[in-house]
mmCIF file of C-alpha atoms and ligand atoms in Angstrom:
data_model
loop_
_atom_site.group_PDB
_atom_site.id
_atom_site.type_symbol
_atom_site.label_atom_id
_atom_site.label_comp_id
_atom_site.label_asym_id
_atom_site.label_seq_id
_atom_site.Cartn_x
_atom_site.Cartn_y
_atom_site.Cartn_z
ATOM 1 C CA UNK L 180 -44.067 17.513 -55.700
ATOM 2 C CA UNK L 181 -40.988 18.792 -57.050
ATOM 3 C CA UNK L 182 -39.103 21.793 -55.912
ATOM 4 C CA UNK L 183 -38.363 25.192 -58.509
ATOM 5 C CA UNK L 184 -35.235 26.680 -58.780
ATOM 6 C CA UNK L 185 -34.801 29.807 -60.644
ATOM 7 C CA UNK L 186 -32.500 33.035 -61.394
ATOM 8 C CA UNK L 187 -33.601 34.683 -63.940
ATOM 9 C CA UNK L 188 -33.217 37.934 -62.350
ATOM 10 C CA UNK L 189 -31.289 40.835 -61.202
ATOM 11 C CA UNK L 190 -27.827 39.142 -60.218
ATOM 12 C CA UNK L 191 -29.499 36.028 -59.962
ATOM 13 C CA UNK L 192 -26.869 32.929 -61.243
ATOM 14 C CA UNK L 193 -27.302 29.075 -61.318
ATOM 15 C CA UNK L 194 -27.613 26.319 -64.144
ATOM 16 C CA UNK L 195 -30.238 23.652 -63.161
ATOM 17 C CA UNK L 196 -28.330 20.282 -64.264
ATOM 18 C CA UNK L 197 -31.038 17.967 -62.850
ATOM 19 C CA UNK L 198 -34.154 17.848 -60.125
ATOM 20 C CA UNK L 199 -35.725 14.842 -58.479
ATOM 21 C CA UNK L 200 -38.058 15.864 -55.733
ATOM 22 C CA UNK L 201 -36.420 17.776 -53.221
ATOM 23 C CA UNK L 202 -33.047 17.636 -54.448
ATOM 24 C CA UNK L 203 -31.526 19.588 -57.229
ATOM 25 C CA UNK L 204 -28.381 19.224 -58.927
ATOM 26 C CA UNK L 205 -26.774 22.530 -59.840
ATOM 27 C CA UNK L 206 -23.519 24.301 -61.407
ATOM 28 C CA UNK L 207 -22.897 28.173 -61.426
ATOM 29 C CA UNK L 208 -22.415 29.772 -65.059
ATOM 30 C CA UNK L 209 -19.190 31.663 -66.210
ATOM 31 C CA UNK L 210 -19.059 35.173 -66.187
ATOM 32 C CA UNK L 211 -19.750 36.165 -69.855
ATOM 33 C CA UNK L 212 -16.775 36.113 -72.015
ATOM 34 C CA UNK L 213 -14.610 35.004 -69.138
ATOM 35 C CA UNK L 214 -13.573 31.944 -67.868
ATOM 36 C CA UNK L 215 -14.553 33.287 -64.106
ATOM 37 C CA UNK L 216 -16.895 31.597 -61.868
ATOM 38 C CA UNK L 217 -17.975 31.421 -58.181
ATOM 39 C CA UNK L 218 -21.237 33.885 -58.103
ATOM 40 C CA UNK L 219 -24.284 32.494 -57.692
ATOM 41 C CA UNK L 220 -27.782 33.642 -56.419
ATOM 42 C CA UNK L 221 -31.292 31.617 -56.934
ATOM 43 C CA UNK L 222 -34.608 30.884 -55.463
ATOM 44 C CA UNK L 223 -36.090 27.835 -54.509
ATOM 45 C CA UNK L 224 -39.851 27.226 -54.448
ATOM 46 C CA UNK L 225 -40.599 24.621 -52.473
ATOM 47 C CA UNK L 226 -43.190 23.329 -49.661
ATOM 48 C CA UNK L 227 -42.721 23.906 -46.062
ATOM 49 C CA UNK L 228 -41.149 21.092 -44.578
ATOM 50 C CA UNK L 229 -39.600 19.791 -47.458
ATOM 51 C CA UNK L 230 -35.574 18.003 -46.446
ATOM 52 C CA UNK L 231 -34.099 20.205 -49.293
ATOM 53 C CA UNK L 232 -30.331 18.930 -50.777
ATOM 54 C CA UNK L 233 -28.724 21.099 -52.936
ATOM 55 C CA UNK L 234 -25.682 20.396 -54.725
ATOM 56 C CA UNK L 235 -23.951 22.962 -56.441
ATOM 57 C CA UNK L 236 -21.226 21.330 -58.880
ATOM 58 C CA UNK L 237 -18.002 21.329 -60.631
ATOM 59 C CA UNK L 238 -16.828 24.031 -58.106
ATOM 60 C CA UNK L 239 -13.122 22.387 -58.337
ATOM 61 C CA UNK L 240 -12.617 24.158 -61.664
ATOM 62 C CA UNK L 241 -14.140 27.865 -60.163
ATOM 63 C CA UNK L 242 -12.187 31.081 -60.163
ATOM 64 C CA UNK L 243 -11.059 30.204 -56.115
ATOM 65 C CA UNK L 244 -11.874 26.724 -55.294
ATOM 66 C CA UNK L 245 -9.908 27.100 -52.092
ATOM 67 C CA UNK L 246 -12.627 29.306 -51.090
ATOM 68 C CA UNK L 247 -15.465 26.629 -50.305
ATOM 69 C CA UNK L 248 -13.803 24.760 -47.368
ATOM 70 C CA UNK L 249 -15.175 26.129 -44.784
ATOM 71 C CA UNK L 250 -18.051 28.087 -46.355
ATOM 72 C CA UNK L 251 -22.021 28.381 -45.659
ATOM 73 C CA UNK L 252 -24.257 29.400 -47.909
ATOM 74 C CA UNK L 253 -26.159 32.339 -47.476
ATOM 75 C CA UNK L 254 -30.021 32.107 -47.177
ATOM 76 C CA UNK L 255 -32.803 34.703 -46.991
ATOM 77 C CA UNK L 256 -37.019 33.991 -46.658
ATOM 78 C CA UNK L 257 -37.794 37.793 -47.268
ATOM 79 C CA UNK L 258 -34.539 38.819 -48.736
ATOM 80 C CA UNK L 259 -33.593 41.823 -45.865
ATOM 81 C CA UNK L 260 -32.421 39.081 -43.135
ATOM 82 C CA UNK L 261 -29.346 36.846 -44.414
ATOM 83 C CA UNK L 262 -28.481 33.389 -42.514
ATOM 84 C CA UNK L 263 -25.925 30.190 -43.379
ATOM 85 C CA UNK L 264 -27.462 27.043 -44.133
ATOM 86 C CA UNK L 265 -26.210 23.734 -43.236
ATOM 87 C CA UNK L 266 -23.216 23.501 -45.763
ATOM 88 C CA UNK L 267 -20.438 20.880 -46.310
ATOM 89 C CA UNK L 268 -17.729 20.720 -48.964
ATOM 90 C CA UNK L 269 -16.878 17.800 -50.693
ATOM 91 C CA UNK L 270 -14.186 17.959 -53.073
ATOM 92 C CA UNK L 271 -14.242 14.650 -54.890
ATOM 93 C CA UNK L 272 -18.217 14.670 -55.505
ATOM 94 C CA UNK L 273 -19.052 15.801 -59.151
ATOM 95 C CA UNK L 274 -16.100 17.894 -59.565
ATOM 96 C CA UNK L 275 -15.900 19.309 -56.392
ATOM 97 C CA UNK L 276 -19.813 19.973 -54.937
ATOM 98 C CA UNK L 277 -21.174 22.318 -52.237
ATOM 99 C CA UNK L 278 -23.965 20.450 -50.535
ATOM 100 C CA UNK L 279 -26.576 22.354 -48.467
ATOM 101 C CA UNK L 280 -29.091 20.271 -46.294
ATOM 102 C CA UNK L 281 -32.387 22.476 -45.004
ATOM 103 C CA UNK L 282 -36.077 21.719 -43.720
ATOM 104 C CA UNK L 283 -37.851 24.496 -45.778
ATOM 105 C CA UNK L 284 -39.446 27.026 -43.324
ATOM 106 C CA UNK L 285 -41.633 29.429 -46.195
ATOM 107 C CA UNK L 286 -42.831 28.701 -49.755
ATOM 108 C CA UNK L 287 -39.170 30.433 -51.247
ATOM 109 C CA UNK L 288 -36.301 30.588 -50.128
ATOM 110 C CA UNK L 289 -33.354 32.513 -51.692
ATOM 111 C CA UNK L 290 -29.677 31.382 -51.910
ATOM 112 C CA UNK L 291 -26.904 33.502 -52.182
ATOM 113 C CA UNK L 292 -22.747 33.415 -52.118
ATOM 114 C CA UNK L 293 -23.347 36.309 -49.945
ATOM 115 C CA UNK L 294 -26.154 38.301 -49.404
ATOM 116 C CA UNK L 295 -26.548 40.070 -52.908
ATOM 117 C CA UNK L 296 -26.884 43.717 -53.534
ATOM 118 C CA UNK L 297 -28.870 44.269 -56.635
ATOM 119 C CA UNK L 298 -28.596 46.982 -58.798
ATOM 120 C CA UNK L 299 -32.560 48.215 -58.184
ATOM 121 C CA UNK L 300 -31.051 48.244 -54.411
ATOM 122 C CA UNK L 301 -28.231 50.845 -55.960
ATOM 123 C CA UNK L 302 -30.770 52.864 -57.596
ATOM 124 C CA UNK L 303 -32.622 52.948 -53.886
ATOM 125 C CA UNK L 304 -29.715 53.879 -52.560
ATOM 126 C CA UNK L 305 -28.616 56.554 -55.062
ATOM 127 C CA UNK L 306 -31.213 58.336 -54.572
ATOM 128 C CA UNK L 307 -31.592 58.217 -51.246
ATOM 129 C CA UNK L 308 -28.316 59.607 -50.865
ATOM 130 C CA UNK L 309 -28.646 62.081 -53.801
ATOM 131 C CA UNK L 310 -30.908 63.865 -51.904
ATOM 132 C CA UNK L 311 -29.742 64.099 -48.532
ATOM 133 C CA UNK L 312 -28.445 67.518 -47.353
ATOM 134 C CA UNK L 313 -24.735 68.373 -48.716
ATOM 135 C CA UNK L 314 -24.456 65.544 -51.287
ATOM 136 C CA UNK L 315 -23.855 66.285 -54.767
ATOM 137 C CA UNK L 316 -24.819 63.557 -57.407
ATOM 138 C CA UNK L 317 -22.669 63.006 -60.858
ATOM 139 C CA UNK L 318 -22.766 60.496 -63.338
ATOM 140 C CA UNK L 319 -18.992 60.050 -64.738
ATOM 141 C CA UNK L 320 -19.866 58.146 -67.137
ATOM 142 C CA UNK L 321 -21.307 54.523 -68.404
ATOM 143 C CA UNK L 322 -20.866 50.606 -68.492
ATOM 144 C CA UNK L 323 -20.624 48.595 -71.464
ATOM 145 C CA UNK L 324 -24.347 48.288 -71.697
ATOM 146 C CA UNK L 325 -24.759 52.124 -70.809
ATOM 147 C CA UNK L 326 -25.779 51.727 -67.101
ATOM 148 C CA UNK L 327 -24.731 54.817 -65.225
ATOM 149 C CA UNK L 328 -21.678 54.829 -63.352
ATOM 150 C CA UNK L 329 -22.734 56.770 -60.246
ATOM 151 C CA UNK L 330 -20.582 59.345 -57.918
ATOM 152 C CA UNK L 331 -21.759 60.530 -54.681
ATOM 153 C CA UNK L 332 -19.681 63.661 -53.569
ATOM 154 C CA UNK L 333 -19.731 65.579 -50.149
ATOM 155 C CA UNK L 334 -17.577 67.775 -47.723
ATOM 156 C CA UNK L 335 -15.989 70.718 -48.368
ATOM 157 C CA UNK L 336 -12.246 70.266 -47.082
ATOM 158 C CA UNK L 337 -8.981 70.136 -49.634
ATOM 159 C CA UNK L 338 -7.999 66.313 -48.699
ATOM 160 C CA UNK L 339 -9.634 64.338 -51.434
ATOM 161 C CA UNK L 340 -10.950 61.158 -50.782
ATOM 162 C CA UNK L 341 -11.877 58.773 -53.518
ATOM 163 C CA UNK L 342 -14.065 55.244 -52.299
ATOM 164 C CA UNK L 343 -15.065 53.045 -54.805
ATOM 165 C CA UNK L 344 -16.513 49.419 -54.413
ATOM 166 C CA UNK L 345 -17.816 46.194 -56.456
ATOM 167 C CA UNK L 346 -15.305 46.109 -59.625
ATOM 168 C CA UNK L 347 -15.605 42.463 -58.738
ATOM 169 C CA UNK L 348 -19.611 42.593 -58.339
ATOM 170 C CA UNK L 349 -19.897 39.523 -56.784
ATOM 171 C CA UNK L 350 -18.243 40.680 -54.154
ATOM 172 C CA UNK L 351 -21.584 42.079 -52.960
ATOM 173 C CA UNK L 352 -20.044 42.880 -49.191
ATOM 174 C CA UNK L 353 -18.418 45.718 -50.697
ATOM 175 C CA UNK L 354 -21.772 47.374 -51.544
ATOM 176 C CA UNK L 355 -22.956 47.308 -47.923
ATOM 177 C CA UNK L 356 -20.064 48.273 -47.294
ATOM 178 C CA UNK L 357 -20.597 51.184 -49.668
ATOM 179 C CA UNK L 358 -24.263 51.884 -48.208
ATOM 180 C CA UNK L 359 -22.927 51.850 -44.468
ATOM 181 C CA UNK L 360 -20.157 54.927 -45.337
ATOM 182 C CA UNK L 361 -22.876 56.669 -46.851
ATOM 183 C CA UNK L 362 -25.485 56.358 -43.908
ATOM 184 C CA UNK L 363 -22.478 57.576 -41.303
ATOM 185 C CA UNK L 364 -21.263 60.448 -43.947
ATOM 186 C CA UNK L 365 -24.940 61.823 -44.452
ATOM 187 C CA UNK L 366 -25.890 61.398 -40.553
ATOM 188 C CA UNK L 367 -25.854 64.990 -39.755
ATOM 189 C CA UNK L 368 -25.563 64.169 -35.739
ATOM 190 C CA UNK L 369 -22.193 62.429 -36.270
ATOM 191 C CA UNK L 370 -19.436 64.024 -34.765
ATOM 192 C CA UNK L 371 -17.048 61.946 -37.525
ATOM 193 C CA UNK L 372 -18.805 62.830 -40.067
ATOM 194 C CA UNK L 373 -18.948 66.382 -39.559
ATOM 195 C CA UNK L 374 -15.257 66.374 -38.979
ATOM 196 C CA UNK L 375 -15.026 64.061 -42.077
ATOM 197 C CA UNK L 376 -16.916 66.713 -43.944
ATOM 198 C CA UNK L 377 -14.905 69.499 -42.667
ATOM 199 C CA UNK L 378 -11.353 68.078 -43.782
ATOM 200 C CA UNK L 379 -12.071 66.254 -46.983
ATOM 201 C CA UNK L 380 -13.617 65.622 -50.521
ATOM 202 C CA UNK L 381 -15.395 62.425 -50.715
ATOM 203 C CA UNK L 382 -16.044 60.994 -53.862
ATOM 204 C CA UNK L 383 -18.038 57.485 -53.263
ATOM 205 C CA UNK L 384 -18.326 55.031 -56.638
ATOM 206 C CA UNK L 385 -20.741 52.451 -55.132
ATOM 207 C CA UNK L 386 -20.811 50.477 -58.243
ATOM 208 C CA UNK L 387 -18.106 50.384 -60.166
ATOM 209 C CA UNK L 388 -19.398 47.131 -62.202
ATOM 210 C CA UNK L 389 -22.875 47.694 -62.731
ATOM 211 C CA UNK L 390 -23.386 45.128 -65.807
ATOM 212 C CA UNK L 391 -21.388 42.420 -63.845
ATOM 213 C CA UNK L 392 -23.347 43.145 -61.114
ATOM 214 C CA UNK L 393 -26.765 42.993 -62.741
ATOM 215 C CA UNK L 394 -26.022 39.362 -65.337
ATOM 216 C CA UNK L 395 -24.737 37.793 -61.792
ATOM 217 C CA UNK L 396 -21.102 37.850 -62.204
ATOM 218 C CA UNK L 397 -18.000 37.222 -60.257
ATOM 219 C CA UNK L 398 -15.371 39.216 -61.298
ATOM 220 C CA UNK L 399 -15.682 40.583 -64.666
ATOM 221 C CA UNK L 400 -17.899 43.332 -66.862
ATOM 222 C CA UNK L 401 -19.977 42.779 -69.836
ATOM 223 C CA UNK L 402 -16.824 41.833 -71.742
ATOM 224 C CA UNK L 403 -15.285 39.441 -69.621
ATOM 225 C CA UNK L 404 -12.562 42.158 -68.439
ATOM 226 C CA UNK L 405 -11.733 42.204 -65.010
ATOM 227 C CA UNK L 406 -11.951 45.864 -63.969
ATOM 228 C CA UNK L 407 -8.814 45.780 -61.582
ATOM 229 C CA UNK L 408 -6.511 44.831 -63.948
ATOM 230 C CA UNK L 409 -7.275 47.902 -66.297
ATOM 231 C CA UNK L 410 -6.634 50.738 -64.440
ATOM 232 C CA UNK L 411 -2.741 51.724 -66.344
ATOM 233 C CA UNK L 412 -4.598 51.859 -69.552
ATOM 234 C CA UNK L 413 -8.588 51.908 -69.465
ATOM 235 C CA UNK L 414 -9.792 52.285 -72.546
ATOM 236 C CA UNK L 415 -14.012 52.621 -73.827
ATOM 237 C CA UNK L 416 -13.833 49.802 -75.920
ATOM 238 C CA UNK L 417 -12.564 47.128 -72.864
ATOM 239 C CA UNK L 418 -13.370 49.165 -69.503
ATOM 240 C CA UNK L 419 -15.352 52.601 -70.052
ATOM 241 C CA UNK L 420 -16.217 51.778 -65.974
ATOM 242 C CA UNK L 421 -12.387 52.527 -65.092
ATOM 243 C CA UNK L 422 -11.772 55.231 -67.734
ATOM 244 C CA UNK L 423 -14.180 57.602 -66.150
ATOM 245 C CA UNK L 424 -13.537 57.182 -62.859
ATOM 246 C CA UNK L 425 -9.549 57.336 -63.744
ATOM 247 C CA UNK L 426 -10.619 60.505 -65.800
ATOM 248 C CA UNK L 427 -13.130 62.072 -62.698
ATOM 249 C CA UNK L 428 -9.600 61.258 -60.357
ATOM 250 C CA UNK L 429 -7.393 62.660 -62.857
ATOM 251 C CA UNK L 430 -9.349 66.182 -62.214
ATOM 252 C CA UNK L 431 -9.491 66.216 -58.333
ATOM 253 C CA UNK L 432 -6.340 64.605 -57.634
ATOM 254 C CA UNK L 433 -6.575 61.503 -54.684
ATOM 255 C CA UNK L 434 -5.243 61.864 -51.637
ATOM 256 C CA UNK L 435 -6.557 58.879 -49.843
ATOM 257 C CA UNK L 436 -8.048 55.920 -51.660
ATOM 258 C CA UNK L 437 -10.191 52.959 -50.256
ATOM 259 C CA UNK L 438 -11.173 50.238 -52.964
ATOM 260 C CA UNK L 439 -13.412 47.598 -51.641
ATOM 261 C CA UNK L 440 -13.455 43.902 -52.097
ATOM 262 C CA UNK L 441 -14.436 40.438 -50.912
ATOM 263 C CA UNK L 442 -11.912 37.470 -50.616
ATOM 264 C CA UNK L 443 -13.105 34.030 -51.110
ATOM 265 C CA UNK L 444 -10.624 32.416 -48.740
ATOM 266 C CA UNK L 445 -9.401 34.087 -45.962
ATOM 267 C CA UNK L 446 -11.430 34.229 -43.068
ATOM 268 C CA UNK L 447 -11.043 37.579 -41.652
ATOM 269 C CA UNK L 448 -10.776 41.255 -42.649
ATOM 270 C CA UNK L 449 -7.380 42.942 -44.399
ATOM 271 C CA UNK L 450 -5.799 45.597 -46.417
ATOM 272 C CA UNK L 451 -3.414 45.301 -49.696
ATOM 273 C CA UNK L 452 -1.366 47.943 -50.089
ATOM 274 C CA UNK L 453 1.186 49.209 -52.311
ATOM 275 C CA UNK L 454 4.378 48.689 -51.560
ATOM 276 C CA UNK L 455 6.113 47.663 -54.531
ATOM 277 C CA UNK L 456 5.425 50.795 -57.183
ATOM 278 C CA UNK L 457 8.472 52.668 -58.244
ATOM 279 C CA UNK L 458 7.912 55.564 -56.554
ATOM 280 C CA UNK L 459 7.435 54.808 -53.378
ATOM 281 C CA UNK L 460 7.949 57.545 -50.546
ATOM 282 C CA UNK L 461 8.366 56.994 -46.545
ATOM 283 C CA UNK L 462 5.825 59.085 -45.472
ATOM 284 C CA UNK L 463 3.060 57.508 -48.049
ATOM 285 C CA UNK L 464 3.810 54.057 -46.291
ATOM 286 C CA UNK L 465 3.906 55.137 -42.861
ATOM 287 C CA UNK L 466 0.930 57.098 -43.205
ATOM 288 C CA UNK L 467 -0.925 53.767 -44.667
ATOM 289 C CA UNK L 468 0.857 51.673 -41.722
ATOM 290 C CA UNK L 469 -0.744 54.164 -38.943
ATOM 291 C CA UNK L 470 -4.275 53.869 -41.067
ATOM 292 C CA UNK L 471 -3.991 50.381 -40.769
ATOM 293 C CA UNK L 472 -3.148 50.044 -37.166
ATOM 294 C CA UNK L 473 -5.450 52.540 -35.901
ATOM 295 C CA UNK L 474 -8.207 50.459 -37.968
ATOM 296 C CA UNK L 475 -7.006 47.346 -36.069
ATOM 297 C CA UNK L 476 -7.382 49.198 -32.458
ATOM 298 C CA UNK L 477 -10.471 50.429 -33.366
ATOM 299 C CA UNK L 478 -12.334 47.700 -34.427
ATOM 300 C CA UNK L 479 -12.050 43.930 -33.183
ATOM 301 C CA UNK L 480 -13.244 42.729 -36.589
ATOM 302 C CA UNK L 481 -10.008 44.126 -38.649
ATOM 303 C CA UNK L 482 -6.924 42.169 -38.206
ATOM 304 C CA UNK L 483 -3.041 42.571 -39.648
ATOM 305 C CA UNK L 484 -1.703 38.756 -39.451
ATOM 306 C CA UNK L 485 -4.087 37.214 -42.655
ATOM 307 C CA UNK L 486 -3.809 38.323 -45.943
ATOM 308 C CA UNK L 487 -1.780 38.788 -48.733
ATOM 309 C CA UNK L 488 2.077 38.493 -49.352
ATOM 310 C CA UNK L 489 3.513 41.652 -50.194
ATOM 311 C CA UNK L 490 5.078 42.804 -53.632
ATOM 312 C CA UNK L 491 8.868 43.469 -53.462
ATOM 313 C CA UNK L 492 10.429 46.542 -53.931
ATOM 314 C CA UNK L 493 9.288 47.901 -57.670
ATOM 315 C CA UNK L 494 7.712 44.675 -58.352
ATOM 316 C CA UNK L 495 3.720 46.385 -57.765
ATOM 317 C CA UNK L 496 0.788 45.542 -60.498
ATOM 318 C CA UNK L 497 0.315 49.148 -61.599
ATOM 319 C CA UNK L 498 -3.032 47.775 -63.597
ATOM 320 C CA UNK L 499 -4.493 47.397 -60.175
ATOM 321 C CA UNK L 500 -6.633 50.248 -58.822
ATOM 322 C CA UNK L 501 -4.294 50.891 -55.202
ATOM 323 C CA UNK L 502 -0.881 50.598 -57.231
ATOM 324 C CA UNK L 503 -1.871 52.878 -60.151
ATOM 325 C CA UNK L 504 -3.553 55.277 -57.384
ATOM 326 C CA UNK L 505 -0.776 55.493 -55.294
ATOM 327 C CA UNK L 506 2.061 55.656 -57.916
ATOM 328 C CA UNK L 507 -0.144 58.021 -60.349
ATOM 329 C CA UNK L 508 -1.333 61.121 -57.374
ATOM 330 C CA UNK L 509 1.476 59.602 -54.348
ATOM 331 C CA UNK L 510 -2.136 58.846 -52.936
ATOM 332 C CA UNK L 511 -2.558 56.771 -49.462
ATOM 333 C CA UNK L 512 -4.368 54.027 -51.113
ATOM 334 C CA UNK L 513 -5.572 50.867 -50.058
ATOM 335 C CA UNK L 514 -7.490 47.575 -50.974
ATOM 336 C CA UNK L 515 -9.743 46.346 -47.976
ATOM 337 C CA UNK L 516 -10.724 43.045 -48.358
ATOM 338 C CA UNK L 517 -13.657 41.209 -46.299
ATOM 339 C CA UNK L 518 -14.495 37.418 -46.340
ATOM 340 C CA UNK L 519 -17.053 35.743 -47.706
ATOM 341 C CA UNK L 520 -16.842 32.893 -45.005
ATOM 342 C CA UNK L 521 -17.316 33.815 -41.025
ATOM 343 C CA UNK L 522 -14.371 36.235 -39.661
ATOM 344 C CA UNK L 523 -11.818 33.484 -37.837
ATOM 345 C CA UNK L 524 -11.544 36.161 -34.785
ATOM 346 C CA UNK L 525 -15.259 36.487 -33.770
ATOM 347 C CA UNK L 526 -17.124 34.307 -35.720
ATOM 348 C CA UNK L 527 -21.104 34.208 -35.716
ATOM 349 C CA UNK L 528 -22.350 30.793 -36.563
ATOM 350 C CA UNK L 529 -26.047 31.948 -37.676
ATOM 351 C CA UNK L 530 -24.971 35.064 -40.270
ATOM 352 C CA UNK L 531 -21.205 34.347 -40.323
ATOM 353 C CA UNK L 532 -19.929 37.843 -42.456
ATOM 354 C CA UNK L 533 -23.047 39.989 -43.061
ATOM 355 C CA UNK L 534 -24.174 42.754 -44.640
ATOM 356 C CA UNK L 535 -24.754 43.992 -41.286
ATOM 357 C CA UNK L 536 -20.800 43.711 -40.158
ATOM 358 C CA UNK L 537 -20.021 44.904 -43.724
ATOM 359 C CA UNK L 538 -21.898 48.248 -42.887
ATOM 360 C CA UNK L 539 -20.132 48.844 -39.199
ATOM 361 C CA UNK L 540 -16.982 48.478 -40.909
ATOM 362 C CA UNK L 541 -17.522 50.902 -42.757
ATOM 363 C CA UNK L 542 -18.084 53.184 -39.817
ATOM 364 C CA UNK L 543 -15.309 52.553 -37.770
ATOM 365 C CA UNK L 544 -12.899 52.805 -41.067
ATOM 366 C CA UNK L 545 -14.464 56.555 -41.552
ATOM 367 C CA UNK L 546 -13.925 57.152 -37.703
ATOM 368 C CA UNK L 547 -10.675 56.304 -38.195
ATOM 369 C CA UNK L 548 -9.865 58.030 -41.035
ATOM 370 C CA UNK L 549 -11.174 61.001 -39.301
ATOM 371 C CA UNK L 550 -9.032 60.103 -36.302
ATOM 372 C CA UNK L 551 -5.718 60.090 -38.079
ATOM 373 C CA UNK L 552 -6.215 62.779 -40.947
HETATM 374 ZN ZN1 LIG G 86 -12.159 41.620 -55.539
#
């Protein structure tokens, strides 16, 4: 018997170059219109028992090849529980080739970059949320293919406080990171939260990449446009995602800012600021230096020694999200960014990251914010 592999579904991504038996041959396909690739999300059917090898390849010519060193796939056999799988990397096989050795334990098994977060799992979680006491649901606007682009808002304080997650929608971790905020904002018994609530605004974009997300993309929308590079100049022909959301911000003002991410290759948890835009005041840095070290003391799993290299004085990107926001409102903005291998300070060899870190996060990043504000 030979194994299936399929993806024909929501955010499901992978190219079946060959199968023989148990083993399968595979490559990921570009984002559309884009040259962007590292997403991918199938099933395999297969028998219990079966010695499955799967080799996903070409991976030396994907968007951050530096990101499968190191790496485990994530599995699922009922798609709520995420696990690594027996992964090595070997960069001079096929172009660079992910192979994943596993005794089948069930009739499917699913195989992720990380565990995904499909857009009928939005829709659950929209309107849950919509519906919970306090909330207020708004639809800013639409995607290139007209999906909604949802807002969740809540709290009546003057501090506004814009989250937004998954303009890269592979970087699925942001989502549960997204669903996590919401669970602690909405919990009615949280002390945070009702200080939260009392302080600020929220205004939570849980998908800002809804067609990306959906076609099983890594970085881009349904015109091969990466999102975070639009946000100086959005315009409905290119990025309608960004241009309502810039618009929706434009009305409120934005105080503080979170927008969340995954990084391929560092193995921990970290912010990108914005120090290099023109405008930049004391008191806006020092308030995102004391956000970032109270983050650090509350919470083992965020760390201040990885991550990116700084810009130099008025040398930001101001077509990134956390530049524009912070030069365009003098908002405390901020790019978290969680791995998509294990975290290098506690790592856990059966989930490595997981949605369910990806949710705590979230929490102790809201009970910090609450802290400090
Ligand atoms: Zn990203």
């Amino acid at each position: 018997m030979t194994i299936s592999i399929d993806a024909a579904f929501d955010s499901g991504n992978i190219v079946v170059e060959s199968l023989a038996g148990t083993t399968a041959r595979l490559s990921i396909r570009k984002d559309r219109e884009s040259d962007f690739f590292q997403w991918f999300h199938f099933r395999v059917g297969c028998a219990v028992g079966d010695a499955l090898e799967l080799s996903i390849t070409g991976l030396a010519n994907s968007a951050y090849p530096d990101g499968w060193p190191d790496y485990a796939v994530c599995a699922s056999t009922d798609r709520e529980h995420w696990f690594r799988l027996d992964t090595r990397y070997d960069a001079d096989a096929d172009g660079g080739s992910l192979i994943v050795q596993h005794t089948a334990e069930s009739p499917i098994l699913w195989v992720a970059y990380f565990a995904p977060y499909s857009m009928e799992r939005h829709h659950d979680l929209i309107a849950w949320a919509a519906e919970c006491d306090g909330v207020t649901y708004r639809r800013l606007g639409h995607s290139l293919e007209g999906q909604p682009i949802d807002c969740l808002e809540m709290g009546s304080g003057d501090t506004q406080v814009w989250l937004y997650a998954r303009q890269h929608p592979g970087e699925s971790m942001a989502e549960w990171w997204m669903e996590g905020a919401l669970e602690k904002l909405t919990d009615l018994a949280d002390p945070h939260a009702r200080s939260l609530l009392a302080k600020c605004r929220f205004h939570i974009v849980p998908n800002m990449n809804p067609d990306g997300s959906r076609r099983g993309h890594l970085r881009t929308n349904y015109a091969g446009v990466n999102l975070n590079r639009e946000w100086h100049e959005p315009t409905p022909e290119r990025s309608p995602e960004v241009l309502c959301v810039r618009n929706a911000m434009d009305e409120t003002g934005v105080d503080w800012a979170m927008d969340v991410h995954g990084d391929e290759a560092i193995p921990a948890v970290f912010f990108a600021g914005f120090e290099g835009i023109p405008s930049l005041k004391a008191e806006q840095q020092q308030k995102y230096k004391d956000f970032q070290a109270a983050l650090a003391a509350a919470t083992p799993d965020f760390q201040v020694d990885l991550g990116y290299v700084e810009s130099a004085p008025g040398k930001a990107n101001l077509s990134m999200s956390t530049t524009q926001l912070a030069e365009r409102y003098g908002a405390v903005s901020m790019t978290l960014e969680m791995p998509f291998k294990d975290n290098r300070d506690l790592p856990d060899p059966v989930q490595g990251w997981s949605p369910e870190r990806s949710k705590l996060l979230a929490h102790a990043c809201l009970s910090t914010l609450d802290q400090i504000l």
